[in-house]
Amino acid sequence: MGDINNIETIITLISIGIAIVSIRYAINLKKYFKEIINVSKRVSNNEHHVRMDLGGNGELGEFAKNYNEMIKSLYKTFDELEYKNLQLKSILKSISNGILAIDIEGNILLINDEAKKIINCPLDTMVEGRNISFAIREEEILKQIMLFMGSRENEKISIKLEDGRFCRIKLDPVYLQNNKSIIIGSIVNLEDISERVKIENMRKNFVANVSHELKTPLTSISGFAETLKLNENIDIETRNRFLDIIDGEANRLRRLIEDILTLSFIETDTKKEKDDVDLYDVYKKVEDMLNISAKSKKIELNCNAEKSIIIKANEDYIKQIILNLVDNAIKYTQENGKVNVDIYEENNKAILKVSDNGIGIPKEDQDRIFERFYRVDKARSREIGGTGLGLAITKHIVINLGGNISVESEMEKGSTFIVSIPQN
Ligand code: ADP
């Protein structure tokens, strides 16, 4: 009986022991799970530096160590990827052309801001992952990309957009790495070439105009020279008249060539030496040059200069501005007219005003007279020795100096040209 009691006591003690161990184990397990849940939650919340601590060196300690190593290397990879992504974005942003990378179905993989501007897509719209048909609001661009998408060739095309802009599209195939037979997408290079097309058209027009302007006096010179050659017995009076015409046309040619050269020089040379230039001093030199033509038309030439107005510029260019404006004022004013020049300072700007009471300029021509070879009355300008380049040259110089030129004019009442040039 006594033995049985002993055995029962032992069994009871063992059971209690097992129960205590189980409860402790369960408590510890709960603690470990809590730690695992807590750490994994914080890791998924991007808390880079959180680490798991399960205590001890056993299997759980090993698990925690491995988990911590995994998190560390995962975040290292994330950071590297993020840095690479940032690098890629910065490179794309600094490319002045529009870059668009698409997969074989036209889904956008990458795009930079310049491309968004060209395809008319708002900069803040996320289009990565979307199809080009969603992102591209310029129908013609979309049409061309769709046409060449997946092509094995490098495609190039220039198109005119509905709003008048010109765009160059270049499409290069992207091959699967190490396998040149599988195309996985395209790189689209978009370039807004509107400015280039405009300059090219201007250049073509200019060349056509120059050829035409040079041809007219040349035809006249060779015509009269031929007539003189063929008619040896021509009377002296007619002969002299023809020679005068040849002389006049040759002078016109010279003036044209001089003006064309000046214009091309101003366009290419922006670094001409600058000095302190006193506008009134320059005006006086121009007055000496134009006094004879003003007197021959009995035109009163006056200048009101406030004080010495100094600007930083090249004196030859300033002389060109004043000469062109005052010469025009004399040319386009009838006899006994008046030409007034005002030089003063306003808001740190030097102002030069040249007014006349001459023939005036029609409203619709006032903007266009600054274009090369534009003349209100071609025949009249030619008759008085104009080249149609004076105001284009003047405007170019003024713009190069950071200034502005405008005109106010009324027919039969006169014109006022106002030039303002910053003084610093
Ligand atoms: P041009 O050599 O023909 O004078 P400009 O470029 O100097 O060429 O001037 C362009 C045109 O502007 C002239 O042909 C003329 O029709 C008009 N114009 C310029 N200045 C005046 C002015 N003061 N009064 C009237 N018309 C002017």
Tab-separated table of C-alpha atoms and ligand atoms in Angstrom:
chain	number	residue	atom	x	y	z
A	1	MET	CA	0.000	0.000	0.000
A	2	GLY	CA	2.830	2.248	1.025
A	3	ASP	CA	4.594	1.548	-2.330
A	4	ILE	CA	1.463	2.422	-4.276
A	5	ASN	CA	1.240	5.720	-2.442
A	6	ASN	CA	4.848	6.478	-3.273
A	7	ILE	CA	4.324	5.748	-6.954
A	8	GLU	CA	1.247	8.000	-7.043
A	9	THR	CA	3.191	10.796	-5.375
A	10	ILE	CA	6.031	10.405	-7.898
A	11	ILE	CA	3.570	10.427	-10.838
A	12	THR	CA	1.827	13.485	-9.422
A	13	LEU	CA	5.170	15.280	-8.958
A	14	ILE	CA	6.276	14.367	-12.480
A	15	SER	CA	2.924	15.603	-13.882
A	16	ILE	CA	3.245	18.861	-11.971
A	17	GLY	CA	6.814	19.201	-13.247
A	18	ILE	CA	5.713	18.554	-16.859
A	19	ALA	CA	2.827	21.014	-16.443
A	20	ILE	CA	5.187	23.703	-15.080
A	21	VAL	CA	7.679	23.135	-17.905
A	22	SER	CA	4.833	23.189	-20.496
A	23	ILE	CA	3.403	26.406	-19.088
A	24	ARG	CA	6.842	28.060	-19.091
A	25	TYR	CA	7.455	26.806	-22.596
A	26	ALA	CA	4.056	28.133	-23.729
A	27	ILE	CA	4.781	31.515	-22.101
A	28	ASN	CA	8.198	31.706	-23.790
A	29	LEU	CA	6.731	30.639	-27.148
A	30	LYS	CA	4.103	33.360	-26.869
A	31	LYS	CA	6.859	35.891	-26.077
A	32	TYR	CA	8.903	34.757	-29.094
A	33	PHE	CA	5.874	34.914	-31.406
A	34	LYS	CA	5.096	38.387	-30.122
A	35	GLU	CA	8.683	39.449	-30.873
A	36	ILE	CA	8.569	37.832	-34.356
A	37	ILE	CA	5.230	39.528	-35.192
A	38	ASN	CA	6.410	42.875	-33.822
A	39	VAL	CA	9.741	42.835	-35.703
A	40	SER	CA	8.223	41.661	-39.005
A	41	LYS	CA	5.560	44.392	-38.720
A	42	ARG	CA	8.227	47.086	-38.176
A	43	VAL	CA	10.336	45.704	-41.039
A	44	SER	CA	7.344	45.889	-43.363
A	45	ASN	CA	6.888	49.507	-42.164
A	46	ASN	CA	10.366	50.239	-43.552
A	47	GLU	CA	12.072	50.548	-40.167
A	48	HIS	CA	15.506	49.675	-41.509
A	49	HIS	CA	17.366	49.338	-38.257
A	50	VAL	CA	15.034	47.092	-36.268
A	51	ARG	CA	16.500	43.657	-35.421
A	52	MET	CA	14.998	40.508	-33.866
A	53	ASP	CA	16.123	39.441	-30.377
A	54	LEU	CA	14.886	36.024	-29.224
A	55	GLY	CA	17.648	35.621	-26.645
A	56	GLY	CA	19.612	32.433	-26.111
A	57	ASN	CA	21.866	30.500	-28.416
A	58	GLY	CA	19.587	27.645	-29.344
A	59	GLU	CA	17.643	27.118	-32.539
A	60	LEU	CA	15.526	30.215	-31.946
A	61	GLY	CA	18.664	32.304	-31.435
A	62	GLU	CA	20.002	30.876	-34.742
A	63	PHE	CA	16.690	31.725	-36.415
A	64	ALA	CA	16.827	35.324	-35.107
A	65	LYS	CA	20.447	35.702	-36.286
A	66	ASN	CA	19.606	34.435	-39.797
A	67	TYR	CA	16.501	36.607	-39.940
A	68	ASN	CA	18.533	39.684	-38.951
A	69	GLU	CA	21.189	38.896	-41.619
A	70	MET	CA	18.456	38.480	-44.232
A	71	ILE	CA	16.890	41.869	-43.316
A	72	LYS	CA	20.310	43.529	-43.454
A	73	SER	CA	21.158	42.203	-46.907
A	74	LEU	CA	17.600	42.887	-48.141
A	75	TYR	CA	17.848	46.550	-47.136
A	76	LYS	CA	21.333	46.799	-48.623
A	77	THR	CA	19.880	45.583	-51.940
A	78	PHE	CA	16.953	48.007	-51.576
A	79	ASP	CA	19.326	50.923	-50.942
A	80	GLU	CA	21.473	49.978	-53.937
A	81	LEU	CA	18.391	49.692	-56.126
A	82	GLU	CA	17.062	53.015	-54.876
A	83	TYR	CA	20.409	54.684	-55.592
A	84	LYS	CA	20.517	53.166	-59.097
A	85	ASN	CA	16.949	54.302	-59.688
A	86	LEU	CA	17.852	57.813	-58.530
A	87	GLN	CA	20.883	57.797	-60.828
A	88	LEU	CA	18.735	56.677	-63.763
A	89	LYS	CA	16.108	59.345	-63.015
A	90	SER	CA	18.780	62.059	-62.758
A	91	ILE	CA	20.338	60.967	-66.048
A	92	LEU	CA	16.951	60.906	-67.770
A	93	LYS	CA	16.107	64.333	-66.356
A	94	SER	CA	19.326	65.848	-67.627
A	95	ILE	CA	18.901	64.543	-71.183
A	96	SER	CA	17.634	67.472	-73.207
A	97	ASN	CA	15.735	65.191	-75.599
A	98	GLY	CA	12.540	63.407	-74.698
A	99	ILE	CA	13.198	59.748	-73.845
A	100	LEU	CA	10.488	57.125	-73.725
A	101	ALA	CA	11.152	53.425	-73.159
A	102	ILE	CA	8.290	51.068	-74.012
A	103	ASP	CA	7.809	47.322	-74.019
A	104	ILE	CA	6.675	45.357	-77.050
A	105	GLU	CA	3.007	46.097	-76.282
A	106	GLY	CA	3.542	49.805	-75.897
A	107	ASN	CA	3.491	49.937	-72.104
A	108	ILE	CA	5.679	52.701	-70.739
A	109	LEU	CA	8.729	51.531	-68.786
A	110	LEU	CA	10.499	54.877	-68.460
A	111	ILE	CA	9.812	58.445	-69.459
A	112	ASN	CA	11.474	61.803	-68.776
A	113	ASP	CA	9.903	65.255	-68.342
A	114	GLU	CA	11.005	66.484	-71.768
A	115	ALA	CA	9.157	63.570	-73.424
A	116	LYS	CA	6.066	64.407	-71.356
A	117	LYS	CA	6.224	68.013	-72.556
A	118	ILE	CA	6.463	66.937	-76.204
A	119	ILE	CA	3.614	64.411	-75.995
A	120	ASN	CA	1.498	66.951	-74.104
A	121	CYS	CA	1.174	64.848	-70.954
A	122	PRO	CA	0.980	66.721	-67.600
A	123	LEU	CA	4.308	66.426	-65.748
A	124	ASP	CA	2.671	65.262	-62.526
A	125	THR	CA	0.796	62.353	-64.158
A	126	MET	CA	2.320	58.921	-63.427
A	127	VAL	CA	2.381	57.094	-66.735
A	128	GLU	CA	4.962	54.389	-66.032
A	129	GLY	CA	3.189	51.068	-66.498
A	130	ARG	CA	0.419	52.634	-68.585
A	131	ASN	CA	0.032	52.196	-72.317
A	132	ILE	CA	1.233	54.883	-74.740
A	133	SER	CA	-2.335	55.289	-75.998
A	134	PHE	CA	-3.199	56.623	-72.538
A	135	ALA	CA	-0.156	58.878	-72.121
A	136	ILE	CA	0.396	60.349	-75.598
A	137	ARG	CA	-2.031	63.168	-76.294
A	138	GLU	CA	-0.432	64.100	-79.636
A	139	GLU	CA	-2.228	61.948	-82.186
A	140	GLU	CA	0.446	62.144	-84.867
A	141	ILE	CA	3.243	61.107	-82.462
A	142	LEU	CA	1.139	58.180	-81.209
A	143	LYS	CA	0.400	57.112	-84.792
A	144	GLN	CA	4.078	57.092	-85.766
A	145	ILE	CA	5.222	55.219	-82.622
A	146	MET	CA	2.474	52.597	-83.090
A	147	LEU	CA	3.552	52.198	-86.708
A	148	PHE	CA	7.216	51.504	-85.939
A	149	MET	CA	6.884	49.802	-82.524
A	150	GLY	CA	8.605	46.409	-82.592
A	151	SER	CA	10.473	47.230	-85.809
A	152	ARG	CA	13.980	45.785	-86.171
A	153	GLU	CA	15.191	48.910	-87.959
A	154	ASN	CA	16.181	52.243	-86.450
A	155	GLU	CA	13.370	54.507	-87.583
A	156	LYS	CA	13.563	58.294	-87.933
A	157	ILE	CA	10.841	60.724	-88.910
A	158	SER	CA	10.089	64.469	-88.591
A	159	ILE	CA	6.470	65.523	-88.257
A	160	LYS	CA	4.445	68.699	-87.862
A	161	LEU	CA	2.082	68.683	-84.894
A	162	GLU	CA	-1.400	70.178	-84.861
A	163	ASP	CA	-0.300	73.195	-82.795
A	164	GLY	CA	2.388	74.060	-85.380
A	165	ARG	CA	5.358	72.549	-83.513
A	166	PHE	CA	7.798	70.303	-85.337
A	167	CYS	CA	8.957	67.064	-83.739
A	168	ARG	CA	11.616	64.507	-84.626
A	169	ILE	CA	10.935	60.917	-83.581
A	170	LYS	CA	13.705	58.308	-83.494
A	171	LEU	CA	12.861	54.730	-82.571
A	172	ASP	CA	15.515	52.140	-81.688
A	173	PRO	CA	14.674	48.484	-80.991
A	174	VAL	CA	15.614	46.983	-77.607
A	175	TYR	CA	16.771	43.341	-77.851
A	176	LEU	CA	16.656	40.709	-75.146
A	177	GLN	CA	20.107	40.583	-73.573
A	178	ASN	CA	22.370	38.095	-75.370
A	179	ASN	CA	19.672	37.329	-77.913
A	180	LYS	CA	19.577	39.637	-80.893
A	181	SER	CA	16.567	37.894	-82.404
A	182	ILE	CA	14.061	38.794	-79.695
A	183	ILE	CA	12.850	42.392	-79.470
A	184	ILE	CA	11.444	43.301	-76.091
A	185	GLY	CA	10.604	46.938	-76.695
A	186	SER	CA	11.737	50.253	-78.147
A	187	ILE	CA	13.528	53.393	-77.057
A	188	VAL	CA	11.791	56.451	-78.461
A	189	ASN	CA	13.837	59.624	-78.736
A	190	LEU	CA	11.643	62.716	-79.127
A	191	GLU	CA	13.006	66.129	-80.054
A	192	ASP	CA	11.182	69.430	-80.424
A	193	ILE	CA	12.798	70.855	-83.564
A	194	SER	CA	10.449	73.837	-84.021
A	195	GLU	CA	13.185	76.400	-83.372
A	196	ARG	CA	15.589	74.654	-85.763
A	197	VAL	CA	12.937	74.469	-88.509
A	198	LYS	CA	12.128	78.163	-87.972
A	199	ILE	CA	15.804	79.163	-88.261
A	200	GLU	CA	16.266	76.943	-91.313
A	201	ASN	CA	13.221	78.534	-92.997
A	202	MET	CA	14.502	82.007	-92.119
A	203	ARG	CA	17.886	81.120	-93.580
A	204	LYS	CA	16.283	79.811	-96.785
A	205	ASN	CA	14.141	82.956	-97.061
A	206	PHE	CA	17.137	85.159	-96.393
A	207	VAL	CA	19.227	83.450	-99.072
A	208	ALA	CA	16.323	83.752	-101.548
A	209	ASN	CA	15.867	87.449	-100.657
A	210	VAL	CA	19.590	88.206	-100.866
A	211	SER	CA	19.842	86.556	-104.284
A	212	HIS	CA	16.848	88.524	-105.493
A	213	GLU	CA	18.116	91.838	-104.064
A	214	LEU	CA	21.569	91.354	-105.598
A	215	LYS	CA	20.180	90.252	-108.947
A	216	THR	CA	18.161	93.438	-109.507
A	217	PRO	CA	21.060	95.954	-109.581
A	218	LEU	CA	23.302	93.451	-111.352
A	219	THR	CA	20.749	92.974	-114.150
A	220	SER	CA	20.489	96.732	-114.481
A	221	ILE	CA	24.291	97.208	-114.545
A	222	SER	CA	24.904	94.513	-117.148
A	223	GLY	CA	21.928	95.739	-119.247
A	224	PHE	CA	23.201	99.322	-119.480
A	225	ALA	CA	26.839	98.213	-119.961
A	226	GLU	CA	25.706	95.954	-122.827
A	227	THR	CA	23.737	98.814	-124.432
A	228	LEU	CA	26.783	101.103	-124.221
A	229	LYS	CA	28.984	98.409	-125.723
A	230	LEU	CA	26.625	97.743	-128.646
A	231	ASN	CA	25.994	101.425	-129.460
A	232	GLU	CA	29.344	103.068	-129.964
A	233	ASN	CA	27.803	106.185	-131.451
A	234	ILE	CA	25.444	106.891	-128.592
A	235	ASP	CA	25.199	110.618	-127.811
A	236	ILE	CA	27.203	111.881	-124.853
A	237	GLU	CA	24.139	112.931	-122.849
A	238	THR	CA	22.532	109.472	-123.004
A	239	ARG	CA	25.914	107.864	-122.373
A	240	ASN	CA	26.395	109.899	-119.180
A	241	ARG	CA	22.874	109.093	-118.040
A	242	PHE	CA	23.528	105.378	-118.515
A	243	LEU	CA	26.874	105.666	-116.705
A	244	ASP	CA	25.126	107.459	-113.821
A	245	ILE	CA	22.623	104.596	-113.585
A	246	ILE	CA	25.443	102.036	-113.582
A	247	ASP	CA	27.227	104.041	-110.894
A	248	GLY	CA	24.045	104.295	-108.773
A	249	GLU	CA	23.320	100.566	-109.068
A	250	ALA	CA	26.931	99.685	-108.229
A	251	ASN	CA	26.635	101.854	-105.109
A	252	ARG	CA	23.410	100.083	-104.206
A	253	LEU	CA	25.172	96.733	-104.578
A	254	ARG	CA	27.974	97.955	-102.322
A	255	ARG	CA	25.507	99.142	-99.662
A	256	LEU	CA	23.609	95.860	-99.838
A	257	ILE	CA	26.774	93.808	-99.434
A	258	GLU	CA	27.929	96.036	-96.558
A	259	ASP	CA	24.575	95.641	-94.777
A	260	ILE	CA	24.475	91.869	-95.339
A	261	LEU	CA	28.002	91.578	-93.947
A	262	THR	CA	27.132	93.773	-90.941
A	263	LEU	CA	24.071	91.668	-90.205
A	264	SER	CA	25.954	88.392	-90.435
A	265	PHE	CA	28.775	89.854	-88.297
A	266	ILE	CA	26.353	90.970	-85.588
A	267	GLU	CA	24.665	87.569	-85.617
A	268	THR	CA	27.883	85.623	-85.159
A	269	ASP	CA	29.846	88.060	-83.009
A	270	THR	CA	28.386	88.787	-79.612
A	271	LYS	CA	31.709	89.349	-77.912
A	272	LYS	CA	32.775	92.612	-79.518
A	273	GLU	CA	34.748	94.747	-77.079
A	274	LYS	CA	32.625	96.977	-74.869
A	275	ASP	CA	33.558	100.424	-73.630
A	276	ASP	CA	31.790	103.234	-71.822
A	277	VAL	CA	29.941	104.942	-74.638
A	278	ASP	CA	28.399	108.407	-74.298
A	279	LEU	CA	25.250	108.448	-76.442
A	280	TYR	CA	25.418	112.199	-77.084
A	281	ASP	CA	29.036	112.001	-78.267
A	282	VAL	CA	28.065	109.298	-80.729
A	283	TYR	CA	25.037	111.295	-81.864
A	284	LYS	CA	27.296	114.293	-82.640
A	285	LYS	CA	29.421	112.100	-84.918
A	286	VAL	CA	26.281	110.833	-86.682
A	287	GLU	CA	25.013	114.413	-87.039
A	288	ASP	CA	28.247	115.376	-88.822
A	289	MET	CA	27.734	112.463	-91.216
A	290	LEU	CA	24.067	113.283	-91.969
A	291	ASN	CA	24.117	117.096	-91.929
A	292	ILE	CA	24.520	117.337	-95.677
A	293	SER	CA	21.533	115.119	-96.491
A	294	ALA	CA	19.395	116.911	-93.867
A	295	LYS	CA	20.381	120.308	-95.249
A	296	SER	CA	19.744	119.226	-98.839
A	297	LYS	CA	16.108	118.523	-97.825
A	298	LYS	CA	15.989	121.604	-95.552
A	299	ILE	CA	15.222	119.305	-92.615
A	300	GLU	CA	15.731	120.707	-89.127
A	301	LEU	CA	17.778	118.276	-87.084
A	302	ASN	CA	17.681	118.783	-83.289
A	303	CYS	CA	18.948	116.880	-80.305
A	304	ASN	CA	17.908	117.179	-76.645
A	305	ALA	CA	20.317	115.324	-74.423
A	306	GLU	CA	19.623	115.366	-70.668
A	307	LYS	CA	23.241	114.874	-69.555
A	308	SER	CA	25.941	112.482	-70.570
A	309	ILE	CA	24.185	109.138	-70.773
A	310	ILE	CA	26.718	106.340	-70.641
A	311	ILE	CA	26.177	102.712	-71.598
A	312	LYS	CA	28.548	99.732	-71.779
A	313	ALA	CA	28.657	98.836	-75.450
A	314	ASN	CA	30.691	98.821	-78.609
A	315	GLU	CA	30.780	102.337	-80.070
A	316	ASP	CA	30.535	101.159	-83.704
A	317	TYR	CA	27.305	99.332	-82.941
A	318	ILE	CA	25.794	102.328	-81.131
A	319	LYS	CA	26.755	104.526	-84.065
A	320	GLN	CA	25.007	102.045	-86.365
A	321	ILE	CA	21.780	102.288	-84.295
A	322	ILE	CA	21.699	106.110	-84.251
A	323	LEU	CA	22.805	106.378	-87.891
A	324	ASN	CA	20.116	103.977	-89.166
A	325	LEU	CA	17.306	105.658	-87.215
A	326	VAL	CA	18.258	109.273	-87.971
A	327	ASP	CA	19.048	108.438	-91.622
A	328	ASN	CA	15.587	106.811	-91.984
A	329	ALA	CA	13.920	109.800	-90.291
A	330	ILE	CA	15.560	112.111	-92.871
A	331	LYS	CA	14.864	109.731	-95.798
A	332	TYR	CA	11.170	109.289	-95.004
A	333	THR	CA	10.401	112.946	-94.211
A	334	GLN	CA	9.454	115.470	-96.849
A	335	GLU	CA	11.375	118.718	-97.436
A	336	ASN	CA	11.237	121.343	-94.659
A	337	GLY	CA	10.401	118.629	-92.141
A	338	LYS	CA	11.726	118.141	-88.616
A	339	VAL	CA	13.748	115.384	-87.001
A	340	ASN	CA	14.176	115.318	-83.226
A	341	VAL	CA	16.516	113.157	-81.204
A	342	ASP	CA	16.022	112.788	-77.433
A	343	ILE	CA	18.562	111.099	-75.195
A	344	TYR	CA	17.726	110.559	-71.541
A	345	GLU	CA	17.753	108.118	-68.664
A	346	GLU	CA	14.764	106.307	-67.192
A	347	ASN	CA	14.754	103.483	-64.597
A	348	ASN	CA	18.436	102.665	-65.142
A	349	LYS	CA	17.887	102.519	-68.868
A	350	ALA	CA	19.322	104.761	-71.561
A	351	ILE	CA	16.547	105.952	-73.863
A	352	LEU	CA	17.069	107.131	-77.423
A	353	LYS	CA	14.035	108.583	-79.171
A	354	VAL	CA	14.152	109.539	-82.846
A	355	SER	CA	11.013	111.364	-84.035
A	356	ASP	CA	10.126	112.846	-87.392
A	357	ASN	CA	7.086	114.514	-88.896
A	358	GLY	CA	7.406	112.521	-92.111
A	359	ILE	CA	5.259	110.131	-94.119
A	360	GLY	CA	4.475	107.726	-91.244
A	361	ILE	CA	4.102	103.956	-91.289
A	362	PRO	CA	0.766	102.119	-91.753
A	363	LYS	CA	-0.400	100.281	-88.591
A	364	GLU	CA	-0.266	96.844	-90.277
A	365	ASP	CA	3.395	97.324	-91.263
A	366	GLN	CA	4.690	98.618	-87.929
A	367	ASP	CA	5.681	95.193	-86.592
A	368	ARG	CA	7.087	93.951	-89.872
A	369	ILE	CA	9.496	96.792	-90.682
A	370	PHE	CA	12.098	95.164	-88.396
A	371	GLU	CA	12.173	92.055	-90.624
A	372	ARG	CA	14.995	91.698	-93.122
A	373	PHE	CA	14.219	93.276	-96.506
A	374	TYR	CA	10.729	94.351	-95.412
A	375	ARG	CA	9.834	97.737	-96.874
A	376	VAL	CA	6.492	99.524	-96.790
A	377	ASP	CA	7.023	100.954	-100.256
A	378	LYS	CA	9.673	98.906	-102.042
A	379	ALA	CA	10.028	101.277	-104.991
A	380	ARG	CA	10.357	104.344	-102.776
A	381	SER	CA	12.929	102.721	-100.496
A	382	ARG	CA	14.980	101.616	-103.492
A	383	GLU	CA	14.729	105.057	-105.089
A	384	ILE	CA	16.167	106.712	-101.987
A	385	GLY	CA	18.908	104.152	-101.608
A	386	GLY	CA	17.392	101.851	-98.966
A	387	THR	CA	18.423	98.223	-98.587
A	388	GLY	CA	15.610	97.073	-96.315
A	389	LEU	CA	18.168	95.864	-93.773
A	390	GLY	CA	18.749	98.979	-91.628
A	391	LEU	CA	16.052	98.293	-89.017
A	392	ALA	CA	16.837	94.543	-88.920
A	393	ILE	CA	20.458	95.426	-88.109
A	394	THR	CA	19.342	98.024	-85.535
A	395	LYS	CA	16.971	95.603	-83.791
A	396	HIS	CA	19.614	92.890	-83.683
A	397	ILE	CA	22.161	95.179	-82.007
A	398	VAL	CA	19.574	96.437	-79.501
A	399	ILE	CA	18.534	92.876	-78.595
A	400	ASN	CA	22.199	91.856	-78.215
A	401	LEU	CA	22.552	94.684	-75.686
A	402	GLY	CA	19.565	93.347	-73.754
A	403	GLY	CA	17.431	96.298	-74.877
A	404	ASN	CA	14.222	96.891	-76.713
A	405	ILE	CA	13.068	98.863	-79.774
A	406	SER	CA	9.535	99.970	-80.641
A	407	VAL	CA	7.796	102.354	-82.990
A	408	GLU	CA	4.827	104.696	-82.759
A	409	SER	CA	3.612	106.147	-85.999
A	410	GLU	CA	0.704	107.825	-87.710
A	411	MET	CA	0.316	108.195	-91.441
A	412	GLU	CA	1.208	111.670	-92.774
A	413	LYS	CA	2.005	112.803	-89.198
A	414	GLY	CA	5.305	111.100	-88.544
A	415	SER	CA	7.050	108.322	-86.644
A	416	THR	CA	8.903	107.908	-83.357
A	417	PHE	CA	11.380	105.099	-82.819
A	418	ILE	CA	12.164	104.391	-79.138
A	419	VAL	CA	15.230	102.427	-78.115
A	420	SER	CA	15.873	101.495	-74.485
A	421	ILE	CA	19.138	99.901	-73.375
A	422	PRO	CA	19.952	98.773	-69.812
A	423	GLN	CA	22.838	100.810	-68.379
A	424	ASN	CA	24.460	98.128	-66.240
B	1	ADP	P1	15.366	100.837	-95.768
B	1	ADP	O1	16.744	100.625	-96.200
B	1	ADP	O2	14.343	100.458	-96.796
B	1	ADP	O3	15.134	102.178	-95.186
B	1	ADP	P2	14.950	99.884	-93.101
B	1	ADP	O4	15.093	98.517	-92.562
B	1	ADP	O5	15.791	100.943	-92.526
B	1	ADP	O6	15.147	99.742	-94.657
B	1	ADP	O7	13.432	100.293	-92.961
B	1	ADP	C1	12.424	99.400	-93.365
B	1	ADP	C2	11.197	100.134	-93.829
B	1	ADP	O8	10.592	100.813	-92.736
B	1	ADP	C3	11.502	101.242	-94.818
B	1	ADP	O9	11.558	100.737	-96.133
B	1	ADP	C4	10.332	102.166	-94.634
B	1	ADP	O10	9.244	101.691	-95.375
B	1	ADP	C5	9.997	102.021	-93.151
B	1	ADP	N1	10.566	103.124	-92.335
B	1	ADP	C6	11.673	103.069	-91.578
B	1	ADP	N2	11.859	104.227	-90.922
B	1	ADP	C7	10.839	105.031	-91.257
B	1	ADP	C8	10.444	106.360	-90.903
B	1	ADP	N3	11.166	107.101	-90.062
B	1	ADP	N4	9.311	106.845	-91.462
B	1	ADP	C9	8.573	106.121	-92.298
B	1	ADP	N5	8.868	104.855	-92.675
B	1	ADP	C10	9.995	104.310	-92.160
